[in-house]
mmCIF file of C-alpha atoms and ligand atoms in Angstrom:
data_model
loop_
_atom_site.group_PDB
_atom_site.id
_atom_site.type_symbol
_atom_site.label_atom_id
_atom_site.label_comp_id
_atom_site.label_asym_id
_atom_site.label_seq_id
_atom_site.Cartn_x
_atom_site.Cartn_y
_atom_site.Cartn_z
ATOM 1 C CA UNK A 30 -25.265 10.209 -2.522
ATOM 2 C CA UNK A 31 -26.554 7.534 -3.943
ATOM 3 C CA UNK A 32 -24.585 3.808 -3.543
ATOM 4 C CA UNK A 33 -25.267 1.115 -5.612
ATOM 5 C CA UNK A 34 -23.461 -2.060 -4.337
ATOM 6 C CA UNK A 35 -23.768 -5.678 -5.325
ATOM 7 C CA UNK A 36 -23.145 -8.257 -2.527
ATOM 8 C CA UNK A 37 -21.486 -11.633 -3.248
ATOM 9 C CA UNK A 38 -21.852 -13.621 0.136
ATOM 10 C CA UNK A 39 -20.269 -16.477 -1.619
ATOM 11 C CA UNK A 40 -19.445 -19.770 0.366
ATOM 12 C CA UNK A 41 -18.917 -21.067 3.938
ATOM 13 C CA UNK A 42 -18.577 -17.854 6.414
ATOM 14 C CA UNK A 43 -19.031 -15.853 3.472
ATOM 15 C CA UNK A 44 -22.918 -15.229 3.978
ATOM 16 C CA UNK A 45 -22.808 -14.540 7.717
ATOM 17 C CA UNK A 46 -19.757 -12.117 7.665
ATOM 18 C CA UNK A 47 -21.558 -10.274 4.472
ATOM 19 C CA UNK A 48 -24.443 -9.946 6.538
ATOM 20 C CA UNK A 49 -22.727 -7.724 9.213
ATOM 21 C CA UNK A 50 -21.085 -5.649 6.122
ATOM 22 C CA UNK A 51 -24.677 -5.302 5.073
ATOM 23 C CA UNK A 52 -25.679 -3.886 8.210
ATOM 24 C CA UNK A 53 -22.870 -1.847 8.957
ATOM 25 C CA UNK A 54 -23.567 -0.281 5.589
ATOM 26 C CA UNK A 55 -26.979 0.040 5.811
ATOM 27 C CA UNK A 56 -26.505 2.078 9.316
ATOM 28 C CA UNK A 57 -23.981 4.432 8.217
ATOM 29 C CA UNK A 58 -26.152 5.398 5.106
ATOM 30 C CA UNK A 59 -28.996 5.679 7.317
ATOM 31 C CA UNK A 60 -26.956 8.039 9.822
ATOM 32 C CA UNK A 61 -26.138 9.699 6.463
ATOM 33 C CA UNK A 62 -28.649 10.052 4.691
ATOM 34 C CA UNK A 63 -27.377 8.166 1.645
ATOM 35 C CA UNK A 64 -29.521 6.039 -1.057
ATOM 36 C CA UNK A 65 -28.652 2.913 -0.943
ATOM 37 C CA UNK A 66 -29.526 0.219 -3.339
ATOM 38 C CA UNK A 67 -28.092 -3.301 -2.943
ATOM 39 C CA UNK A 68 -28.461 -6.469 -5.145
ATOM 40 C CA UNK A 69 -27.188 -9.713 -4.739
ATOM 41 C CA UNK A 70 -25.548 -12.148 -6.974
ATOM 42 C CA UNK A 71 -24.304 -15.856 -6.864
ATOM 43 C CA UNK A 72 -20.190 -16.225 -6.611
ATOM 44 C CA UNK A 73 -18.156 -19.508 -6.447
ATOM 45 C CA UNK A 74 -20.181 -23.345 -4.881
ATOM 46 C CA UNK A 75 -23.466 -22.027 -4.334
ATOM 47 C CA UNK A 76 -23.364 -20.734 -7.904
ATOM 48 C CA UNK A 77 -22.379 -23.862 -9.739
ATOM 49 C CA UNK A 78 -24.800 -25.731 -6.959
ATOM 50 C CA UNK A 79 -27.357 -23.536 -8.589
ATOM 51 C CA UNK A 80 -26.344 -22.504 -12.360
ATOM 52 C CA UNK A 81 -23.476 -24.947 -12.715
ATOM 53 C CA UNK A 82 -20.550 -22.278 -13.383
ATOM 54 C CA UNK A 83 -19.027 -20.129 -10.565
ATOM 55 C CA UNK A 84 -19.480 -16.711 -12.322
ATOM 56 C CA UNK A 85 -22.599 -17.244 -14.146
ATOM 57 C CA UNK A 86 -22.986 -13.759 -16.420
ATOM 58 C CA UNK A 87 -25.413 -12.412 -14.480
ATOM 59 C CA UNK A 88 -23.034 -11.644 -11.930
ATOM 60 C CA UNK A 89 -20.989 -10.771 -14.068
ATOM 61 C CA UNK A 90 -23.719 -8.494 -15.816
ATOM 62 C CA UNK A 91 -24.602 -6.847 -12.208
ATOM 63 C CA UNK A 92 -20.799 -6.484 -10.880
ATOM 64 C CA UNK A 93 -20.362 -3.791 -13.580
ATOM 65 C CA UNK A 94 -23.654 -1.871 -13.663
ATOM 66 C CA UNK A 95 -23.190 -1.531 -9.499
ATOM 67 C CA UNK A 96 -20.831 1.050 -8.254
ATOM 68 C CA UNK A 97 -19.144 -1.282 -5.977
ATOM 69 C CA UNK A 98 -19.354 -5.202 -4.726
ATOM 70 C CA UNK A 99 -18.777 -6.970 -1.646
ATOM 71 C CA UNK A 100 -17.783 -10.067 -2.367
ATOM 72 C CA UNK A 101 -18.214 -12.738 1.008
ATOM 73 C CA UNK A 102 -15.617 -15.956 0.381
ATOM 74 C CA UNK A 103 -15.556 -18.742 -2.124
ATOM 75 C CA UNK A 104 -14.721 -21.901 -1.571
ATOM 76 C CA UNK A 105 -15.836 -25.269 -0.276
ATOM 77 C CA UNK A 106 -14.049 -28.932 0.397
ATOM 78 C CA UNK A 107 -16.158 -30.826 -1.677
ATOM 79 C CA UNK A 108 -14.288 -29.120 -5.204
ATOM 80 C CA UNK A 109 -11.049 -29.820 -3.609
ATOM 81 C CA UNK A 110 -10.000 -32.267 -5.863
ATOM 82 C CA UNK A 111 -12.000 -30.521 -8.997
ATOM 83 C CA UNK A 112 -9.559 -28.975 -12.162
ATOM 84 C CA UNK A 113 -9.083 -25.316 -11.457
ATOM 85 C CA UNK A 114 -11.458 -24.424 -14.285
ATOM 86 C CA UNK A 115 -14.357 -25.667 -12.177
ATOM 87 C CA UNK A 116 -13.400 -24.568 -8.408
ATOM 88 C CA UNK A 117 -15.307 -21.869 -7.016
ATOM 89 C CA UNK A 118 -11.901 -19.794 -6.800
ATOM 90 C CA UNK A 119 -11.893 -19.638 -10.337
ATOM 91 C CA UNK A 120 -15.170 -17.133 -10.116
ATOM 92 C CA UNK A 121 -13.467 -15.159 -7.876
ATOM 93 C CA UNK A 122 -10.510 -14.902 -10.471
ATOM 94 C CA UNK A 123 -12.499 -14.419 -13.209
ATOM 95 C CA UNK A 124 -14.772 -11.692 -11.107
ATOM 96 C CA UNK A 125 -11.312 -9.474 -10.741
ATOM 97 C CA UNK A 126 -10.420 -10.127 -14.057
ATOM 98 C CA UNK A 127 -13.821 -8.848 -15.591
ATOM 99 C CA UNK A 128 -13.548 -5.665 -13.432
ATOM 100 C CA UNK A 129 -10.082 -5.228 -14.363
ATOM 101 C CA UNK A 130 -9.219 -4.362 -10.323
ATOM 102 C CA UNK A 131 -5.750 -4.955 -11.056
ATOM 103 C CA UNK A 132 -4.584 -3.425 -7.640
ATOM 104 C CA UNK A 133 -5.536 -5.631 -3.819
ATOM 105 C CA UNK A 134 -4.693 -3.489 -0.704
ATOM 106 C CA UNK A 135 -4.167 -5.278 2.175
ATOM 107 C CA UNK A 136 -3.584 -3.150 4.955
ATOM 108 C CA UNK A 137 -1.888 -4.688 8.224
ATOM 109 C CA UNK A 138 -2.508 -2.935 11.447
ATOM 110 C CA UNK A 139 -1.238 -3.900 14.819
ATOM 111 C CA UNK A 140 -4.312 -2.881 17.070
ATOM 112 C CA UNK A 141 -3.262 -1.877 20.565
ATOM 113 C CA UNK A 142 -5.969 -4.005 22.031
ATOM 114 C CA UNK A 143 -4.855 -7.284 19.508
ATOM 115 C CA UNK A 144 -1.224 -7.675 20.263
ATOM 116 C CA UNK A 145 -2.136 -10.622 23.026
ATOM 117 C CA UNK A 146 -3.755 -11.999 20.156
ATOM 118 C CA UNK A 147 -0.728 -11.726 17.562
ATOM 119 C CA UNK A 148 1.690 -15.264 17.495
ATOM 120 C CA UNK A 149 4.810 -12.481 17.764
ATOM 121 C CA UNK A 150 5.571 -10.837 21.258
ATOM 122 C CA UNK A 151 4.495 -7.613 21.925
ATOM 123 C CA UNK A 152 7.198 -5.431 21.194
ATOM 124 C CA UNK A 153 8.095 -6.917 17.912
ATOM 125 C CA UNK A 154 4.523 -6.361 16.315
ATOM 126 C CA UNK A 155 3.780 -3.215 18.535
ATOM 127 C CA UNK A 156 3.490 -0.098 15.968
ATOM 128 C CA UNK A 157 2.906 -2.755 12.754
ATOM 129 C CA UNK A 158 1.218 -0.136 9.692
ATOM 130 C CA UNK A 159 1.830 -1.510 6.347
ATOM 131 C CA UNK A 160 0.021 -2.051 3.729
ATOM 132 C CA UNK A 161 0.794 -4.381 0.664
ATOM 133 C CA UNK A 162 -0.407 -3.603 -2.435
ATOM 134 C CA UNK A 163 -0.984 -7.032 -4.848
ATOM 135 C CA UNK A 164 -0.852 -7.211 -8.529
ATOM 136 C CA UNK A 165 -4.246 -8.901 -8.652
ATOM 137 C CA UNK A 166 -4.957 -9.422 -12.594
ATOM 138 C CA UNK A 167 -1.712 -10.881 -13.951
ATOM 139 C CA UNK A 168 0.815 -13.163 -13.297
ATOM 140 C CA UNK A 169 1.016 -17.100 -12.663
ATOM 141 C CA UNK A 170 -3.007 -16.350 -11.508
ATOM 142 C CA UNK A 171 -3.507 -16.363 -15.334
ATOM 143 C CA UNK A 172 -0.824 -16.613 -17.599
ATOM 144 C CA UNK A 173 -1.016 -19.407 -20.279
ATOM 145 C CA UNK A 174 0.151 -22.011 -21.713
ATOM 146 C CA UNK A 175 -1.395 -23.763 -17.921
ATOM 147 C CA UNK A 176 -2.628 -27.488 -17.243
ATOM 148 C CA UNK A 177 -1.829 -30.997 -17.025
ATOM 149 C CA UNK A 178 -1.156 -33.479 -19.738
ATOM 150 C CA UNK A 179 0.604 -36.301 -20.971
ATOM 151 C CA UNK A 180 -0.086 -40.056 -18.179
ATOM 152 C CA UNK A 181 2.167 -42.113 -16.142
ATOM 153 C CA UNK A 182 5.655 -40.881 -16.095
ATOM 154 C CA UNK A 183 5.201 -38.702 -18.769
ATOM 155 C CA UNK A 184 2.536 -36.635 -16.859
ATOM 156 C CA UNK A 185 3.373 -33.205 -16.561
ATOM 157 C CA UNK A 186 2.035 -29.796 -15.308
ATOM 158 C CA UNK A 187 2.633 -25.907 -16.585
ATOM 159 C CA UNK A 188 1.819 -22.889 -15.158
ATOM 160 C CA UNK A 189 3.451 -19.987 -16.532
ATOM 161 C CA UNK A 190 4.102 -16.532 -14.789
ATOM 162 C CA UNK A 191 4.039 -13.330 -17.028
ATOM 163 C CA UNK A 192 4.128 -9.964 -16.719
ATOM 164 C CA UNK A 193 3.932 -7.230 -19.648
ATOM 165 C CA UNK A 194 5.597 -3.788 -18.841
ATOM 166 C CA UNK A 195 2.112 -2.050 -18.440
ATOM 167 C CA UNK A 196 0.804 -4.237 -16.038
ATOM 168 C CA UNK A 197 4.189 -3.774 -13.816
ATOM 169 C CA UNK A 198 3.568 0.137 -14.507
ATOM 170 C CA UNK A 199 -0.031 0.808 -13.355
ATOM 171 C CA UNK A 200 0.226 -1.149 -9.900
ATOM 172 C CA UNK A 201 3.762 0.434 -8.884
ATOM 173 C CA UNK A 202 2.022 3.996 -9.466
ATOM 174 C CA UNK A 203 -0.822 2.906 -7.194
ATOM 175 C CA UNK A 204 1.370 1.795 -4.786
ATOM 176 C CA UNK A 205 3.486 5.258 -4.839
ATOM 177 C CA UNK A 206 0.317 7.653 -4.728
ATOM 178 C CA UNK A 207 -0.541 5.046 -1.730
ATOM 179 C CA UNK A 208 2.766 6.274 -0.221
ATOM 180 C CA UNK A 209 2.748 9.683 -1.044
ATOM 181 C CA UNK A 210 -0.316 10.034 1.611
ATOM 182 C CA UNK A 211 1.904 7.512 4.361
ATOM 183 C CA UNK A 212 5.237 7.090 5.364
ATOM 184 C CA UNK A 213 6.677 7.837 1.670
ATOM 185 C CA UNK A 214 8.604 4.287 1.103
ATOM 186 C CA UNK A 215 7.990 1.541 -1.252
ATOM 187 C CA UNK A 216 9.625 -1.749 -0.856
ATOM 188 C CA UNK A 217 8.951 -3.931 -4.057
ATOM 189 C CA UNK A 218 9.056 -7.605 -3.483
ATOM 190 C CA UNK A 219 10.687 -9.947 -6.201
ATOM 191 C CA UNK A 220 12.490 -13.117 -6.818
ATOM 192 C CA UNK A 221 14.873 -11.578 -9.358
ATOM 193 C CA UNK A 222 18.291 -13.633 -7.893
ATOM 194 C CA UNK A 223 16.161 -16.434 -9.772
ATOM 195 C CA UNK A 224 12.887 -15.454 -12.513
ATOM 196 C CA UNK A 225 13.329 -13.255 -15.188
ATOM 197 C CA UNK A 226 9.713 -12.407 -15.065
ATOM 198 C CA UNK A 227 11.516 -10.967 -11.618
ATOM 199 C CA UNK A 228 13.994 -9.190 -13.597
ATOM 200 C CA UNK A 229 11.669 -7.081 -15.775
ATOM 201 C CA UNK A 230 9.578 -6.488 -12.810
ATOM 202 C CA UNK A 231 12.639 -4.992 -10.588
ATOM 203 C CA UNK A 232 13.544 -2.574 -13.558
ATOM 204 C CA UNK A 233 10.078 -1.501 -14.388
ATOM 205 C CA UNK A 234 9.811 -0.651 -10.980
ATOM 206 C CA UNK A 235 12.912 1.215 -10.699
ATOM 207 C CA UNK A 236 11.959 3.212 -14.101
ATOM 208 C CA UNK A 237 8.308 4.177 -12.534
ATOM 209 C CA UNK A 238 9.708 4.900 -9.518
ATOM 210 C CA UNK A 239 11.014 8.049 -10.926
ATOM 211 C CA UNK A 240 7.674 9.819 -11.641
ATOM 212 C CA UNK A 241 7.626 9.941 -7.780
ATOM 213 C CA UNK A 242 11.228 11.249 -6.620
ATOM 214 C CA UNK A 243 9.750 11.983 -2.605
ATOM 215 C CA UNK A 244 9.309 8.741 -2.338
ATOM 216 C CA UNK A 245 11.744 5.839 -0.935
ATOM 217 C CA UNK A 246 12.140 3.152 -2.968
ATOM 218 C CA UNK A 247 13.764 -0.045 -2.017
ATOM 219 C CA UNK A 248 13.458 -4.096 -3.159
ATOM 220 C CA UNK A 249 13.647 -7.153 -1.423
ATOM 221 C CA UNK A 250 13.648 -10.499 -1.991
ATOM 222 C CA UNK A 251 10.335 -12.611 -1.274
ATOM 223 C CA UNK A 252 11.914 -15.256 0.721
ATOM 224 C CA UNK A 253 14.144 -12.632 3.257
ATOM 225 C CA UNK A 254 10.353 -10.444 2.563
ATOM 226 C CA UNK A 255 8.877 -13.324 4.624
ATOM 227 C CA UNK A 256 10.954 -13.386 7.626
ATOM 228 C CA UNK A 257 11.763 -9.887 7.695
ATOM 229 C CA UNK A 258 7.744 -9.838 8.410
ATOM 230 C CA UNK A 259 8.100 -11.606 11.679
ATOM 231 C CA UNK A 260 11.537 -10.369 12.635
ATOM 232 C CA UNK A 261 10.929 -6.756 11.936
ATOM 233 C CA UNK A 262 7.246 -6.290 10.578
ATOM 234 C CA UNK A 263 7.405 -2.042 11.666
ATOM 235 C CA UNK A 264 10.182 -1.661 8.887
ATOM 236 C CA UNK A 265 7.337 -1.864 6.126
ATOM 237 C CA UNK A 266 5.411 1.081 4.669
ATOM 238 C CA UNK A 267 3.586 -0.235 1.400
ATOM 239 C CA UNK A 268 5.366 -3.170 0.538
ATOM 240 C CA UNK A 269 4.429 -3.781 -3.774
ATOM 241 C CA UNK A 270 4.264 -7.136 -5.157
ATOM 242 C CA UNK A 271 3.093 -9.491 -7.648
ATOM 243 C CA UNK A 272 -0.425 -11.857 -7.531
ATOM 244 C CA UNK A 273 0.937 -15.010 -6.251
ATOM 245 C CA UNK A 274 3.831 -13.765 -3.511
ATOM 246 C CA UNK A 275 0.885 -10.947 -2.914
ATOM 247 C CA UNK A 276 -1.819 -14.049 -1.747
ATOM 248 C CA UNK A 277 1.338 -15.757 0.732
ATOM 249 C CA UNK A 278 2.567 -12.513 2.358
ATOM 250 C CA UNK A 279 -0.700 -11.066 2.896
ATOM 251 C CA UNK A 280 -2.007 -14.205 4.615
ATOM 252 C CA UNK A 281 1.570 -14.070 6.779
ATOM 253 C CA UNK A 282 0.888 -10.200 7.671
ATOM 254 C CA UNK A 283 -2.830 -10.654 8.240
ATOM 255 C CA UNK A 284 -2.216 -12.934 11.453
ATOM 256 C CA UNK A 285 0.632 -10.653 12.730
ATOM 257 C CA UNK A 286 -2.516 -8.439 13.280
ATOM 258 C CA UNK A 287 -4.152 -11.028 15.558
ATOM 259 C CA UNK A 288 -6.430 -12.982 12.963
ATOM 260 C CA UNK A 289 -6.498 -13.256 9.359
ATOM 261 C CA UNK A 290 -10.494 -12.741 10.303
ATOM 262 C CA UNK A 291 -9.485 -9.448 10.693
ATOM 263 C CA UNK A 292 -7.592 -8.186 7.350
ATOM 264 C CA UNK A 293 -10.323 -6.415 4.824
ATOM 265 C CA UNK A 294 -8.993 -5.783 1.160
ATOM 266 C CA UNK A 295 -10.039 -3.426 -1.774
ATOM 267 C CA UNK A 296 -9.458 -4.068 -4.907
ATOM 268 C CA UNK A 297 -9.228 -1.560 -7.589
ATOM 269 C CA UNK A 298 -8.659 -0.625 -11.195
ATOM 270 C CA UNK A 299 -9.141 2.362 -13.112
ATOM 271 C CA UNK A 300 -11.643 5.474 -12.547
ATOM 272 C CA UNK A 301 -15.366 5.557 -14.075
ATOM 273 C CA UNK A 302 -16.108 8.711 -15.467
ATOM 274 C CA UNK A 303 -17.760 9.811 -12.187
ATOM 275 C CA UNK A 304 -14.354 9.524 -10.911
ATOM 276 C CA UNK A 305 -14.617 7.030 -8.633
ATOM 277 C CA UNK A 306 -12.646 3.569 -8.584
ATOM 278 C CA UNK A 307 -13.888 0.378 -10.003
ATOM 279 C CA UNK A 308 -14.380 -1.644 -6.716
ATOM 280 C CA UNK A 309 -14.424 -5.171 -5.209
ATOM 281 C CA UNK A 310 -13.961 -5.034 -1.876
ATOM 282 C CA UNK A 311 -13.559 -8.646 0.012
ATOM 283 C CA UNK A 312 -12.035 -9.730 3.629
ATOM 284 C CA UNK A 313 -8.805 -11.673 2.829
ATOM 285 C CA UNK A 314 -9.760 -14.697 4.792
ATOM 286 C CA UNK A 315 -11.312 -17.938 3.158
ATOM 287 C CA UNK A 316 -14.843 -19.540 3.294
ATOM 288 C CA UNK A 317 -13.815 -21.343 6.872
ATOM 289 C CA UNK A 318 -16.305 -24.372 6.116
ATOM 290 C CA UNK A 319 -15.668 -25.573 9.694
ATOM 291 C CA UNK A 320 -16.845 -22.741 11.631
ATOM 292 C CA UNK A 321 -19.789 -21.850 8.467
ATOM 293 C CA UNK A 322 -23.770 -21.408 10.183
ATOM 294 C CA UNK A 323 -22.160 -21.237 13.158
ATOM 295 C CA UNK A 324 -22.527 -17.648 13.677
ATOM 296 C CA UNK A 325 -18.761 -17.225 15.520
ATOM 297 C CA UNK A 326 -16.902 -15.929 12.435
ATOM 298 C CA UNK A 327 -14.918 -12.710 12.875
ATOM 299 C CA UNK A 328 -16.862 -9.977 11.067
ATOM 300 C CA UNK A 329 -14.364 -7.319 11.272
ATOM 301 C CA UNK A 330 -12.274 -8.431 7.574
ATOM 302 C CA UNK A 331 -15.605 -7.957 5.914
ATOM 303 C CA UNK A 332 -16.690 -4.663 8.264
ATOM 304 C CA UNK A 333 -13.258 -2.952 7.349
ATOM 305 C CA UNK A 334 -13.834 -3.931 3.481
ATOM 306 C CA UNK A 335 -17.332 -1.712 3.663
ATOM 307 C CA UNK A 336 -14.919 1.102 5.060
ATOM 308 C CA UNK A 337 -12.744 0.397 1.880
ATOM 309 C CA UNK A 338 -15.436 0.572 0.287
ATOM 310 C CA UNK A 339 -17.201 4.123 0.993
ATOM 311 C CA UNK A 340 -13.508 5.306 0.723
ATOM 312 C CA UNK A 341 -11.773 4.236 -2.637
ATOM 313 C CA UNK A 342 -15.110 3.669 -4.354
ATOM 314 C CA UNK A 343 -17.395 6.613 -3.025
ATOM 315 C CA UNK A 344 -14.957 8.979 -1.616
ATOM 316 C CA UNK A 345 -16.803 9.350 1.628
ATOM 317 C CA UNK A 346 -13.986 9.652 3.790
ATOM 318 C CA UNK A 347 -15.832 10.688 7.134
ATOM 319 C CA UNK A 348 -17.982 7.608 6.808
ATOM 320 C CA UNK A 349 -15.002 5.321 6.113
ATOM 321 C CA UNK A 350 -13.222 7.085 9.202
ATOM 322 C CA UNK A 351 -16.127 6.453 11.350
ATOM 323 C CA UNK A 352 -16.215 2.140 10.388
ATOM 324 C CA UNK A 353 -12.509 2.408 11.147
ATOM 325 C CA UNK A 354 -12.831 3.989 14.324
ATOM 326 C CA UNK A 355 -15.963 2.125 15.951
ATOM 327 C CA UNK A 356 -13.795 -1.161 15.054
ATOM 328 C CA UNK A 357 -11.292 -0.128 17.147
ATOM 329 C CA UNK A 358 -13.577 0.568 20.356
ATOM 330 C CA UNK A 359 -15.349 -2.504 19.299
ATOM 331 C CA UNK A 360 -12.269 -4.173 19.996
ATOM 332 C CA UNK A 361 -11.224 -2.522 22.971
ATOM 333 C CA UNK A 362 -14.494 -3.226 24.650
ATOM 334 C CA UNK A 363 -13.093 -6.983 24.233
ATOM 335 C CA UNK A 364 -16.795 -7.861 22.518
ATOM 336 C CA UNK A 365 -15.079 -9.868 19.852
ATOM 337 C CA UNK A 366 -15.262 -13.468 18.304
ATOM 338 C CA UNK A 367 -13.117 -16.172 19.364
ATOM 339 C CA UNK A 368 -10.096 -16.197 17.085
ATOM 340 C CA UNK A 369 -9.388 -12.948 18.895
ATOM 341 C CA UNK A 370 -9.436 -14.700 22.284
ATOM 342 C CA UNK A 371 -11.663 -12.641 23.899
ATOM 343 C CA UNK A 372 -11.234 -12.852 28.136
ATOM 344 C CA UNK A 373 -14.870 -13.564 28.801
ATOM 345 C CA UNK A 374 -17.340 -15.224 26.598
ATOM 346 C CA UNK A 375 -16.712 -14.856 23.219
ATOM 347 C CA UNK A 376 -19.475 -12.503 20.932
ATOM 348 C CA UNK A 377 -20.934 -14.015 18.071
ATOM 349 C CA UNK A 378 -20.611 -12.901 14.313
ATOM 350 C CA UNK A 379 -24.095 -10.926 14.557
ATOM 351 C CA UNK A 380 -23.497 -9.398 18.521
ATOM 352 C CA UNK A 381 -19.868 -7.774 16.926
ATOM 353 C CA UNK A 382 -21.932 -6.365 13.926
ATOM 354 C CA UNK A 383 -24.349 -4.693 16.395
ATOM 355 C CA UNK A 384 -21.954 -3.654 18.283
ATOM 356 C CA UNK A 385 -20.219 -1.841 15.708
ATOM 357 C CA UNK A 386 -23.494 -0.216 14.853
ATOM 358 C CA UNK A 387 -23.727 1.099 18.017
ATOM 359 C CA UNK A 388 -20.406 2.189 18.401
ATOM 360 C CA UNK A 389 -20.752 4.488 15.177
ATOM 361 C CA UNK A 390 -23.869 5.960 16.740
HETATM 362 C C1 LIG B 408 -7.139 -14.399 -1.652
HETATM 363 C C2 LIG B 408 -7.565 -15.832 -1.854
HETATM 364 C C3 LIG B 408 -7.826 -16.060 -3.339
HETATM 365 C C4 LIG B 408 -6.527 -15.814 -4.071
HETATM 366 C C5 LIG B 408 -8.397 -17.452 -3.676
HETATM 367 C C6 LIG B 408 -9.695 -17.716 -2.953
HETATM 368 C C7 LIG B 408 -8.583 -17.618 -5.150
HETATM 369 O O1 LIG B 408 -6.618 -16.696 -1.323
HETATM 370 O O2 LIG B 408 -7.890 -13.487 -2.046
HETATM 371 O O3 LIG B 408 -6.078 -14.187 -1.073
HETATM 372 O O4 LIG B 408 -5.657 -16.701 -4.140
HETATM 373 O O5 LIG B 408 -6.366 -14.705 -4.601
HETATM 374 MG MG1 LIG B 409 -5.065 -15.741 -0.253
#
């Protein structure tokens, strides 16, 4: 087969954990015997550092001619204090927007050998599968009117959070067909006690639901969503929810795992022709400035997004199985970074990438 995949290392971490992607993807289309053709592209600070806007339209340009991307991180300190409009996030956003991947899965897994490494005891987290599936293309992300006007007392902010009836439609069907191949439940997470944008997603929900009648369908609220994650995180299945309660609970799930270093994503929209899905695939953690060069970050978010990847986007199933698996003995053999606090000596970013080489053979 042959894979065409643009790689976004981004900022911070974002290079070095990309690398290890690269390599894990370069060894299992060796082992193969898949083409594979990779460009690369500038995303987020280094490419206003270098073109002076964080999705200049060559990315743009290459992110839809290549079957798939792997995007690193964006984000750096020094545009902390820049508007939105000229943050290296706002590539990203407009990236997922361009693609239309209206659809983030972030799967949580409790991995035997992690749970000394999860905040929660043992038996709480023991058994943790879920995965939550983001609206990634709407909401408070994007709507308009937005921004900041008006000076001294009279200054004033607006962001405004909106949701049309298709765009509630097409992510609770993704999130169904996701159940229909796990535990068959859906909980949909909403504010609807308080937004009406809440309202009309609870009821769109409901009404979709019905194209699926094997499947469980139940809601909760976003606040009782986030501590029923730590007091009862096995309850979930694919838990469905909108962009910005999407970015806070998957960031609360990812370090029930162990490390948000270890959470990979895939974000998808629609079919191509050929069938396959449109594709950015990206670890869920930030650009970590502080640890960045330092060769120590956790590969594994961005290694698990490459098995997303040969999954969703190129249906290779057997590969993807294999990424999964070796990152499993990986971490049983305890040769991992240290934000999984490794007994011995910590590995590096590049040792764990090897590693996982050699564990898929
Ligand atoms: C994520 C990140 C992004 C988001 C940022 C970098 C724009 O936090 O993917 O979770 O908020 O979507
Ligand atoms: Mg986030």
């Amino acid at each position: 087969m042959k894979l065409q995949v643009l790689v976004l290392a981004g900022d911070g971490i974002g290079g070095e954990v990309t690398r290890e992607a690269v390599r894990v993807l370069r060894h299992v289309a060796g082992k193969w015997n898949h083409t594979l053709t990779l460009t690369e592209g500038l995303l987020g600070a280094v490419a206003i550092h270098k073109t002076g806007t964080p999705l200049p339209d060559e990315t743009a340009r290459l992110a839809e001619a290549a079957d798939a991307t792997l995007m690193g991180a964006v984000g750096l300190p020094e545009f902390d204090n820049a508007p939105p409009d000229k943050r290296p996030e706002r590539g990203l956003l407009g990236l997922r927007q361009k693609l239309g991947v209206y659809a983030n899965l972030r799967p949580v897994r409790a991995y035997p050998s992690l749970l000394g490494s999860s905040p929660l005891k043992n038996d709480r987290v023991e058994g943790t599968d879920m995965i939550i599936v983001r609206e990634l293309t709407g909401g408070i992300y994007y709507g308009t009117p937005r921004g900041i006007s008006g000076s001294g007392a009279e200054e004033r902010a607006v962001n405004t959070m909106t949701y049309s009836r298709p765009e509630i439609e097409r992510v609770t069907r993704m999130a169904f067909h996701l159940a229909g191949g796990r535990r068959k439940k859906v909980t949909s997470i909403d504010k609807s006690n308080v937004l009406e944008n809440s309202q009309l997603w609870r009821r769109v929900v409901i009404e979709t639901a019905r194209e699926f009648p094997a499947i469980e369908l139940e809601h909760m609220l976003v606040d009782n969503c986030a501590m029923q994650l730590v007091l009862n995180p096995r309850r979930f299945d694919v838990v469905l929810t909108e962009n910005m309660f999407g970015d806070i609970l998957s960031d609360e799930g990812a370090v029930l795992a162990g490390s948000i270093g270890m959470l990979p994503s895939a974000s998808i929209g629609d079919r191509k022709p050929s069938g396959a899905w449109v594709g950015l695939y990206e670890p869920v953690h930030g650009s970590a400035p502080d640890i960045a060069g330092q060769n120590k970050a956790n590969p594994l978010g961005a290694v698990g997004s490459v098995a997303a990847m040969l999954e969703y986007s190129f249906g290779l199933k057997d590969e993807a199985a294999a990424v999964n698996s070796a990152i499993e003995r990986v971490l049983q053999s305890g040769k991992v970074t240290a934000d999984l606090q490794p007994r011995g000596k910590p590995a590096t970013t590049d040792e764990v990438g090897e590693a996982i080489c050699a564990a898929i053979g």
